[in-house]
mmCIF file of C-alpha atoms in Angstrom:
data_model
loop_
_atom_site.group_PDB
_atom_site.id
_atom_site.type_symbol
_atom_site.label_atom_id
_atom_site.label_comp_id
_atom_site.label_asym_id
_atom_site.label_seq_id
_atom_site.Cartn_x
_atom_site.Cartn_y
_atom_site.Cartn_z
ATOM 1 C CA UNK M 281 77.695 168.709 76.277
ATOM 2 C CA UNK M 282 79.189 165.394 74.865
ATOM 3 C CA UNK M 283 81.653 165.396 77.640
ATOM 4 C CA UNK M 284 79.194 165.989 80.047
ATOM 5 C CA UNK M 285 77.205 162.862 78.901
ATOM 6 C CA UNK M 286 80.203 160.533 78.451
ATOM 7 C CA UNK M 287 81.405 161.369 82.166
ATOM 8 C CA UNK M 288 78.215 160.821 83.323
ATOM 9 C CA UNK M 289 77.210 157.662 81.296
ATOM 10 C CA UNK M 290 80.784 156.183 82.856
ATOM 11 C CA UNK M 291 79.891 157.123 86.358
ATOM 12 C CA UNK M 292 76.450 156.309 85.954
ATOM 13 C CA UNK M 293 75.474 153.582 83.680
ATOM 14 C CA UNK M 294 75.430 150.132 84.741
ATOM 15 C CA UNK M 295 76.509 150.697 87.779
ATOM 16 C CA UNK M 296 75.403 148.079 90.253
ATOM 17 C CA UNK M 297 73.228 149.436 93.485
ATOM 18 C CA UNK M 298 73.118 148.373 96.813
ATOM 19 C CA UNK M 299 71.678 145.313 98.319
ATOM 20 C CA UNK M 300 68.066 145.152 97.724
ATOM 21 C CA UNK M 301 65.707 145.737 100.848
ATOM 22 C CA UNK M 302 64.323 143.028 102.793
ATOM 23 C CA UNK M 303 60.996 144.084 101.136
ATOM 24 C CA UNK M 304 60.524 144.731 97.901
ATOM 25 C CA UNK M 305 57.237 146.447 96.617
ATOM 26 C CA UNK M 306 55.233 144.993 94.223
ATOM 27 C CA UNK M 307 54.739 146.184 90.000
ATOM 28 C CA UNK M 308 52.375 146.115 88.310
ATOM 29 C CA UNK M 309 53.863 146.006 84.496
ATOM 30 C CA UNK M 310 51.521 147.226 81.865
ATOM 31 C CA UNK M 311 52.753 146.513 77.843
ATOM 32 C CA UNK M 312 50.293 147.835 75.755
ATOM 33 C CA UNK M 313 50.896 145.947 72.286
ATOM 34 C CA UNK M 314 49.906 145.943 68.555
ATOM 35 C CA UNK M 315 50.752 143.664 66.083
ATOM 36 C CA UNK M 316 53.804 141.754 65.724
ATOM 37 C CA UNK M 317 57.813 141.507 64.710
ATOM 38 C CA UNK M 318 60.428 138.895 64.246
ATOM 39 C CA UNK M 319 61.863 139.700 67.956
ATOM 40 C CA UNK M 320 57.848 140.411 69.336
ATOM 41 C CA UNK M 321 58.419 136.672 71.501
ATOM 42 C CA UNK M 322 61.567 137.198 72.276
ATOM 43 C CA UNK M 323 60.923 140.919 74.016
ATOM 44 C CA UNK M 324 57.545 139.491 75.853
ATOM 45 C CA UNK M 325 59.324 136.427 77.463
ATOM 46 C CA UNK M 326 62.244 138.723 79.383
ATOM 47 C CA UNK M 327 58.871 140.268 81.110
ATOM 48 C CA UNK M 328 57.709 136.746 82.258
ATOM 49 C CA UNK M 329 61.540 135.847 83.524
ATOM 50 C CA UNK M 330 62.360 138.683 85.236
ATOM 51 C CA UNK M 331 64.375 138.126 88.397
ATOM 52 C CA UNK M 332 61.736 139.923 90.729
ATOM 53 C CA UNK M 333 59.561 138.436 93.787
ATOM 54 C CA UNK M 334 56.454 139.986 93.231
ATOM 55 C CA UNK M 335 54.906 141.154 90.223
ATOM 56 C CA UNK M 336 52.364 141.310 87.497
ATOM 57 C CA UNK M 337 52.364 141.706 84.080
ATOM 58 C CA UNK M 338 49.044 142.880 81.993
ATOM 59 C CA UNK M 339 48.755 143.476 78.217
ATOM 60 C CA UNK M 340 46.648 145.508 76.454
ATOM 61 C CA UNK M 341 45.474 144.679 72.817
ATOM 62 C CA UNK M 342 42.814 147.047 71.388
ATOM 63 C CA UNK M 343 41.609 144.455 68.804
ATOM 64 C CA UNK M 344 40.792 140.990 69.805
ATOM 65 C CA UNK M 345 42.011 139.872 66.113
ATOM 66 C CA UNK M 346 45.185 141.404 66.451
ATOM 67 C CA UNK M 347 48.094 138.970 66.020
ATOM 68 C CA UNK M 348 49.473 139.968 69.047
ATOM 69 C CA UNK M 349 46.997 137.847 71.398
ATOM 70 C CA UNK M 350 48.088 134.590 69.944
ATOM 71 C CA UNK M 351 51.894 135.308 70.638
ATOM 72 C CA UNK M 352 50.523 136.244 74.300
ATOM 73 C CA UNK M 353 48.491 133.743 74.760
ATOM 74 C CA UNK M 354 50.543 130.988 73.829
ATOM 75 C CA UNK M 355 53.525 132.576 76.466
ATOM 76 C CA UNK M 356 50.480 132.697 78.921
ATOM 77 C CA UNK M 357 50.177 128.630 78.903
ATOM 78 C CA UNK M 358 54.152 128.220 78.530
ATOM 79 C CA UNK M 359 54.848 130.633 81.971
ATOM 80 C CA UNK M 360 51.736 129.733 83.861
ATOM 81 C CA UNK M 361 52.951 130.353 87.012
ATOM 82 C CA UNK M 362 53.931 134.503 86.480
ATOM 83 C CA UNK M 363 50.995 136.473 87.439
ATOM 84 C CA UNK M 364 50.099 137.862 84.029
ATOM 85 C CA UNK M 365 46.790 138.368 82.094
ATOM 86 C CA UNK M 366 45.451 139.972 78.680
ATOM 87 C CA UNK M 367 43.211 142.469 78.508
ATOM 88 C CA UNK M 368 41.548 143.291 75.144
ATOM 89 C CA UNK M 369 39.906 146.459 74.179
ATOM 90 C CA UNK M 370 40.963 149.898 75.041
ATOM 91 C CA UNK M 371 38.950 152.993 76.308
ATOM 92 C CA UNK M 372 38.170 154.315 73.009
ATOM 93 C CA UNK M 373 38.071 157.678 74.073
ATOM 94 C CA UNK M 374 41.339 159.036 74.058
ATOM 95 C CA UNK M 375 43.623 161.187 71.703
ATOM 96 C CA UNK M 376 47.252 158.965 72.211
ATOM 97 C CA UNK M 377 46.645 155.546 70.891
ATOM 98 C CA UNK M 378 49.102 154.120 73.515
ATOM 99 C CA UNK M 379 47.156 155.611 76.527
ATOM 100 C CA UNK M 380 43.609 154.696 75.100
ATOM 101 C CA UNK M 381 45.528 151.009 74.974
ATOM 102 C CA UNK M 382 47.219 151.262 78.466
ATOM 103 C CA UNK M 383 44.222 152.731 80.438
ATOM 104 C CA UNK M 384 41.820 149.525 80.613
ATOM 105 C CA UNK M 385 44.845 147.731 82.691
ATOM 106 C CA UNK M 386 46.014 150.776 84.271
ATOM 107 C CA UNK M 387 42.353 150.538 86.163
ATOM 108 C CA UNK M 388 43.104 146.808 86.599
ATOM 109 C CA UNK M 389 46.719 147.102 88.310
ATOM 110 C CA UNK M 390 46.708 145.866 91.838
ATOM 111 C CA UNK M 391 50.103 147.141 92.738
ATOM 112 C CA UNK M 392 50.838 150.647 93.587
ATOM 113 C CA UNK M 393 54.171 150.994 91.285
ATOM 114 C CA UNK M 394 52.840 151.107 87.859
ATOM 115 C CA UNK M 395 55.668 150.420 85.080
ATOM 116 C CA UNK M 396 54.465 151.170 81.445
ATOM 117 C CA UNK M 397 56.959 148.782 79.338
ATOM 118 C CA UNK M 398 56.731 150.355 75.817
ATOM 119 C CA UNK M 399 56.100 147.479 73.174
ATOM 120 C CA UNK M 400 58.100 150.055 70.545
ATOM 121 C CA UNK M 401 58.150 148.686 67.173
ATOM 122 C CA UNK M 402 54.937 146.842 67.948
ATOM 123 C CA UNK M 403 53.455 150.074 68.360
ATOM 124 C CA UNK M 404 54.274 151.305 65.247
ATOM 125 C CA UNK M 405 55.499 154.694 67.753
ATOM 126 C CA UNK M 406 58.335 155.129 69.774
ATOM 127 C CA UNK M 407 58.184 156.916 73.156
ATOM 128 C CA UNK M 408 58.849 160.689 72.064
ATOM 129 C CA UNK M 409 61.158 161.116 75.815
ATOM 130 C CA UNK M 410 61.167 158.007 77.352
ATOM 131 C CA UNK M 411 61.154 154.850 76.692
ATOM 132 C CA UNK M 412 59.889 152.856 79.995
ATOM 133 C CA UNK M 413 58.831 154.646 83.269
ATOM 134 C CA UNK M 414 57.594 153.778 86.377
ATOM 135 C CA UNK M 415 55.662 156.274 88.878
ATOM 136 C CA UNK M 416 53.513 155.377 91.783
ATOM 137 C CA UNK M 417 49.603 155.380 90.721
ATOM 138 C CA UNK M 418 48.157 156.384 94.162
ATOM 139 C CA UNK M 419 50.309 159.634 93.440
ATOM 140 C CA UNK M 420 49.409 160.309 89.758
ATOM 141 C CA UNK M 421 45.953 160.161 90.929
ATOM 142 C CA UNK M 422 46.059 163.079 92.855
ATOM 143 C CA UNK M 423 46.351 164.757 89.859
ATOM 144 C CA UNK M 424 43.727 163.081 87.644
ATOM 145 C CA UNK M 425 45.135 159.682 87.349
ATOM 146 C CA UNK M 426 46.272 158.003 83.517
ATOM 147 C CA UNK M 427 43.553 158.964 81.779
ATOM 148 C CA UNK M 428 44.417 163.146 82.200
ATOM 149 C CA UNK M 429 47.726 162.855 80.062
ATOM 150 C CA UNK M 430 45.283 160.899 77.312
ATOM 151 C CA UNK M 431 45.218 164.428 75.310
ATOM 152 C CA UNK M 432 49.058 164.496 74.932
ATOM 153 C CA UNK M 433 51.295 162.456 72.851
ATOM 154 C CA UNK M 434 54.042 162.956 74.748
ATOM 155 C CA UNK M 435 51.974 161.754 77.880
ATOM 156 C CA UNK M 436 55.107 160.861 80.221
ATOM 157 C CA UNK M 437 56.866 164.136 79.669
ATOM 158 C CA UNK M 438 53.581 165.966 81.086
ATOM 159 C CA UNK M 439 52.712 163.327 83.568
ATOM 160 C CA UNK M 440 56.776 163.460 84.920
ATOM 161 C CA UNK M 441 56.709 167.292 84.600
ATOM 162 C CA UNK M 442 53.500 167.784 86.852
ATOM 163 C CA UNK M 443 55.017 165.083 89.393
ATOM 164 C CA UNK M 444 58.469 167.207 89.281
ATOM 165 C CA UNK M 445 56.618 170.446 89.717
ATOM 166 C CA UNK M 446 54.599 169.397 92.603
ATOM 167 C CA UNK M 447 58.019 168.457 94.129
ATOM 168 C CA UNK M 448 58.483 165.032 93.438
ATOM 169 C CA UNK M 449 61.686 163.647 92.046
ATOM 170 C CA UNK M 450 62.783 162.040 88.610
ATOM 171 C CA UNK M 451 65.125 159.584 89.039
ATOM 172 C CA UNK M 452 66.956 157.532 86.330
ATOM 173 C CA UNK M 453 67.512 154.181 86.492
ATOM 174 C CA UNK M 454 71.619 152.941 85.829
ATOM 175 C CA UNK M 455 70.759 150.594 83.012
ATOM 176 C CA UNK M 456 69.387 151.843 79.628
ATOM 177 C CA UNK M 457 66.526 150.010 77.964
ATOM 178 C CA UNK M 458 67.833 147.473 75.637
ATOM 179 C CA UNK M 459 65.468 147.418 72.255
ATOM 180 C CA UNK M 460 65.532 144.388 69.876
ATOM 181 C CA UNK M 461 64.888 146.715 66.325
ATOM 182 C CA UNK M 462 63.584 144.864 63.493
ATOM 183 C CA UNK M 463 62.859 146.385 60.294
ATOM 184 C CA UNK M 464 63.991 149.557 60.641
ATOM 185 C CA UNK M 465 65.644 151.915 57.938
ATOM 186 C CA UNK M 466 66.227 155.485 57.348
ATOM 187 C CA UNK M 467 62.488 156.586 55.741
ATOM 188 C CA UNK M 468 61.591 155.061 59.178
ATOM 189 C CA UNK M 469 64.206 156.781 61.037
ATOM 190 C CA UNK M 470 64.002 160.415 59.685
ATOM 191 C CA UNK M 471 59.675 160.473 60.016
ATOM 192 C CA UNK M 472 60.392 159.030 63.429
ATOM 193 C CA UNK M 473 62.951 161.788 64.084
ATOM 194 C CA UNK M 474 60.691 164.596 62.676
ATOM 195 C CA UNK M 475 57.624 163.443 64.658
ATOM 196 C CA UNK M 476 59.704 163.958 68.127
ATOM 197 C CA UNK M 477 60.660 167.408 66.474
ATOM 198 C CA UNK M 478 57.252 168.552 65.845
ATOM 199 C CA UNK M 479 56.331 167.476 69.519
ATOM 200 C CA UNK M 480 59.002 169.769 70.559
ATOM 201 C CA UNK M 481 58.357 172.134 68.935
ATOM 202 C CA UNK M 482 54.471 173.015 70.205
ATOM 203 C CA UNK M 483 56.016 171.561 73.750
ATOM 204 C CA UNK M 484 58.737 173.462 74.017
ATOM 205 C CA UNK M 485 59.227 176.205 71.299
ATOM 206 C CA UNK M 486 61.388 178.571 71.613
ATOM 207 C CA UNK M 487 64.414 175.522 73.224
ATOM 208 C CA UNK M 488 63.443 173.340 70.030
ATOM 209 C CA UNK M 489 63.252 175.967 67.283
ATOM 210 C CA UNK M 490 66.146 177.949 68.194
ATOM 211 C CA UNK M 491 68.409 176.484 71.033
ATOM 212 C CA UNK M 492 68.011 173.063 69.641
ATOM 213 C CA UNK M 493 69.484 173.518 65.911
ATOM 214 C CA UNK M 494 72.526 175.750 67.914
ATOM 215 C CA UNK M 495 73.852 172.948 70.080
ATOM 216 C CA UNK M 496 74.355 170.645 66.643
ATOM 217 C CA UNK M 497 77.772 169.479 65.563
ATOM 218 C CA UNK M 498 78.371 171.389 62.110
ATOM 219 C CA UNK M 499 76.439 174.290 63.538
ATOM 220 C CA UNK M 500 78.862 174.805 66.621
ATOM 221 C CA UNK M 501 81.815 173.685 64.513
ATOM 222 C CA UNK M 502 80.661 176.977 62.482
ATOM 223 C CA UNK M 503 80.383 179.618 64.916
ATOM 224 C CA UNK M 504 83.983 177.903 66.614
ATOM 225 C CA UNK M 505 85.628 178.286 63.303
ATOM 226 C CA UNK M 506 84.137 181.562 62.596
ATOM 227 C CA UNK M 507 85.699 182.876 66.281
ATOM 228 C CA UNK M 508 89.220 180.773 65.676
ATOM 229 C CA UNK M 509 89.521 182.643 62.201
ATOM 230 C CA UNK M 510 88.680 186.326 63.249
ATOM 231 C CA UNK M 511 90.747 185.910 66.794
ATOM 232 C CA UNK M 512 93.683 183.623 65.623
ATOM 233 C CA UNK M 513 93.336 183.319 61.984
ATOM 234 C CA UNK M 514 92.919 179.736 62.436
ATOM 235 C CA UNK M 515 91.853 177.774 58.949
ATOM 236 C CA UNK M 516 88.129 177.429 59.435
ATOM 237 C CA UNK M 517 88.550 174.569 57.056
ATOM 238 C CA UNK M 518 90.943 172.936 59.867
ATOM 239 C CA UNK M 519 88.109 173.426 62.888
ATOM 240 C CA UNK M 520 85.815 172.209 61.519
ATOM 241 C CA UNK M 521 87.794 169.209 60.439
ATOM 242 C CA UNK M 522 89.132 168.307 63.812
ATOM 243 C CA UNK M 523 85.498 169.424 65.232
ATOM 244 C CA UNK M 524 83.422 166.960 63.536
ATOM 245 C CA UNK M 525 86.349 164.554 64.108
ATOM 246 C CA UNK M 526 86.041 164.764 67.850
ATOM 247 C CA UNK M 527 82.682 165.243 68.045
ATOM 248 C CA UNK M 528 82.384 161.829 66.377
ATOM 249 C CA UNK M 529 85.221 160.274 68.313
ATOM 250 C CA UNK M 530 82.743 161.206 71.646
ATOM 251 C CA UNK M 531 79.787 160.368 69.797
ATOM 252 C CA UNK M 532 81.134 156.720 69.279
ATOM 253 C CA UNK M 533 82.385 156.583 72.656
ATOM 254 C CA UNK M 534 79.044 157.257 74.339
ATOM 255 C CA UNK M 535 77.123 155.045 72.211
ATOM 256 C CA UNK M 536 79.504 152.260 73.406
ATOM 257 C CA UNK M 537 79.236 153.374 76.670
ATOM 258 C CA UNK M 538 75.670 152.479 76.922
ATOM 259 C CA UNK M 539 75.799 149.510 74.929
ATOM 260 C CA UNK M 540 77.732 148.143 77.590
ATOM 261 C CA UNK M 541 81.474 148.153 76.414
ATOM 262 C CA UNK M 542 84.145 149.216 73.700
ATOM 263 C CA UNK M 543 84.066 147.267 70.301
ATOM 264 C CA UNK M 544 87.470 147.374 68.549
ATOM 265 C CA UNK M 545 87.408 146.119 65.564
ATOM 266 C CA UNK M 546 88.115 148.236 62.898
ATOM 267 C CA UNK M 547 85.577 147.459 60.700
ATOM 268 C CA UNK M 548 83.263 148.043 62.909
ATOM 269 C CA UNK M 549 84.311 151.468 64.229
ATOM 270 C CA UNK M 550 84.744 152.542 60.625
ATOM 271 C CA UNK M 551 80.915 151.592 59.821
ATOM 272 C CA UNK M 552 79.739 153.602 62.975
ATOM 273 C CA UNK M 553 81.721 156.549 62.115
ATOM 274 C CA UNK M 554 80.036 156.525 58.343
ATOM 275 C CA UNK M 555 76.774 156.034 60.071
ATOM 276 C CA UNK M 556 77.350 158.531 62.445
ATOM 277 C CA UNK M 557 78.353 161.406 60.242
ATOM 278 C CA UNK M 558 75.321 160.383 57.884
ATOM 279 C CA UNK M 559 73.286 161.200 60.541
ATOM 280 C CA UNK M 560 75.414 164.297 61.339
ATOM 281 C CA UNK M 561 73.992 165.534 57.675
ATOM 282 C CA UNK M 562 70.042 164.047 57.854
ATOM 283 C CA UNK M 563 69.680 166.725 61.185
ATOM 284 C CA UNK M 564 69.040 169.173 58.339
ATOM 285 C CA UNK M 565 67.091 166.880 56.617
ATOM 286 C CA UNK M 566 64.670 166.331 59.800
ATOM 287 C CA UNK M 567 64.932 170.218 60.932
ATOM 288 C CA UNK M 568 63.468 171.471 57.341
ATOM 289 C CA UNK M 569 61.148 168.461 57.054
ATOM 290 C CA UNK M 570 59.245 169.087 60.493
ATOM 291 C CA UNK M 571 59.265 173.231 60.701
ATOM 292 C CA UNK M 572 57.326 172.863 57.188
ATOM 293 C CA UNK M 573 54.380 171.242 58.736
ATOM 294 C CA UNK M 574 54.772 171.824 62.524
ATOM 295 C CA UNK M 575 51.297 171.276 63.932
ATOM 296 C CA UNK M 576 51.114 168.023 62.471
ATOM 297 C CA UNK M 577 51.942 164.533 63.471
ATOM 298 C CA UNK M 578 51.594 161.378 61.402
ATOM 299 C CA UNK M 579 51.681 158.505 64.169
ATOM 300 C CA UNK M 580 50.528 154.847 63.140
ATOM 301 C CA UNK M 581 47.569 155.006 61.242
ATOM 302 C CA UNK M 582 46.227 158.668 62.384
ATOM 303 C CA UNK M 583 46.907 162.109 61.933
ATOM 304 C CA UNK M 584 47.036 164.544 64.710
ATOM 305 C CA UNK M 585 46.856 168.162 64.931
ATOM 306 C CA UNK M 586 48.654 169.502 67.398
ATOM 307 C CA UNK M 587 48.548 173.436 69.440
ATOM 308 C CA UNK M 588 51.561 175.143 71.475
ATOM 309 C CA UNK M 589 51.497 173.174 74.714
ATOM 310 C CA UNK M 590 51.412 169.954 73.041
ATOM 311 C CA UNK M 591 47.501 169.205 73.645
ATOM 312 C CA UNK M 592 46.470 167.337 70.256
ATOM 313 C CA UNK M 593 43.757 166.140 68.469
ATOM 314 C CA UNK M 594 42.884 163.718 66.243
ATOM 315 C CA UNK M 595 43.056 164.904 62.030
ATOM 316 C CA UNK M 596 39.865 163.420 60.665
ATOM 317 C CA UNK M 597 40.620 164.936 57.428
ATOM 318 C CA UNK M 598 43.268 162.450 57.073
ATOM 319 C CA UNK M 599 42.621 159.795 59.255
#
């Protein structure tokens, strides 16, 4: 599977496309935001100098004393001549906190292509299998419109798997989402980790509980041993040594690969390949952590309760 994603990620990631069209439809770029970090300015001003003819961008704040409006304000009067506007207050009647945020402007776009920029971080929530998307709102209203996939937390797997199922494409784009991370450590990390477990687990449970925890490094490197030993009478101490050793070699590699380019310094290498095999080891960690509680999802400052099929609601017991 690693080889399958390093080939790709060198045949497919930041590749350059063709010429543009003469005519180039317009976006309509929605950033739903809440609070802010050190890189919060930094991550709103690439939006207002993006190297596209014809756009708009609208954020979303739920509370009008949220910190957030003054950063977008004050980018508002520096870039006054981008098409961009706040909007402030959200629908208030939806389970995931990021569509209850997004649909007020989602009802204000004026362009067909919708792109919902995650604000990440600011969100205090990652996006559990995507991180930015773009689908065409006369389409997704066909099939309810924003507002439907309110009831999921993983909204934009639903919303892409009812476009793909009504035989639409998916299509990904050849450069990954850069993310400017501040604060982040490995409490933050692991509860992130088990929340996109727990997701998977009531989305998809049989891939998640079992298939999932099969396809991971020391587990493989088990059951390859085990086979080498009883066929060969290989060392399973030996396997699993050069296993883990090449799994991390590939590992590194395709991390590189979509960071744009090989690092090699030595230092450096070395402190990804710690990093790497610490994470190798917190899998467990995140596996035991989320099948103890499965149905339940700690996301900003709720609790949700989630069913098999991934529709949630909100935990008022420990909101």
């Amino acid at each position: 599977m690693l080889l399958f994603c390093l080939v790709f990620s060198l045949r497919k990631l930041h590749r350059k496309t063709p010429e543009p069209p003469e005519y180039l439809p317009g976006v309509s770029i929605i950033k739903p935001l809440l609070g802010v970090d050190p890189f919060l300015q930094e991550n709103i001003i690439s939006h207002f100098e993006l190297c596209y003819p014809n756009f708009e961008i609208i954020f979303c704040v739920e509370d009008p004393n949220d910190p957030a409006v003054e950063v977008v304000q004050l980018l508002l009067h520096k870039y006054p001549n981008v098409d961009a506007k706040l909007i402030i207050g959200g629908n208030g009647n939806v389970v995931n906190p990021l569509v209850n945020n997004a649909l007020p402007a989602y009802d204000a776009a004026k362009y067909d292509l919708i792109w919902i920029a995650m604000a990440l971080n600011q969100m205090e929530m990652l996006c559990f299998t995507g991180m930015s998307y773009i689908f065409k709102k006369p389409i997704l209203d066909r099939f309810g419109g924003f507002a439907r996939y309110g009831k999921f937390l993983a909204e934009d797997y639903f919303l892409s798997k009812d476009l793909f199922e009504n035989g639409y494409k998916i299509k990904m784009s050849n450069y990954p989402a850069q993310q400017n991370i501040a604060g982040t450590n490995v409490t933050k990390y692991i509860s992130r980790m088990v929340r996109w477990l727990r997701l998977r687990l009531n989305m998809l449970t049989i891939v998640a509980a079992f298939f999932e925890p099969m396809i991971e490094c020391v587990n493989l490197g088990f059951l390859l041993a085990l086979s080498l030993r009883y066929l060969f009478g290989v060392s399973m101490l030996t396997t699993m040594a050069v296993h883990i050793s090449l799994w991390m070699v590939l590992d590194y590699l395709l991390l590189r690969c979509t960071q744009v380019g090989l690092v090699y310094f030595c230092h450096i290498i070395l402190r990804d390949m710690i990093f790497l095999f610490y994470i190798l080891v917190l899998t467990y960690v995140i596996y035991a952590k989320a099948v103890l509680h499965p149905r339940t999802v700690k996301w900003g400052a709720h609790t949700y309760h989630l069913s098999l099929g991934g529709h949630t609601e909100t935990n008022l017991c420990y909101r």
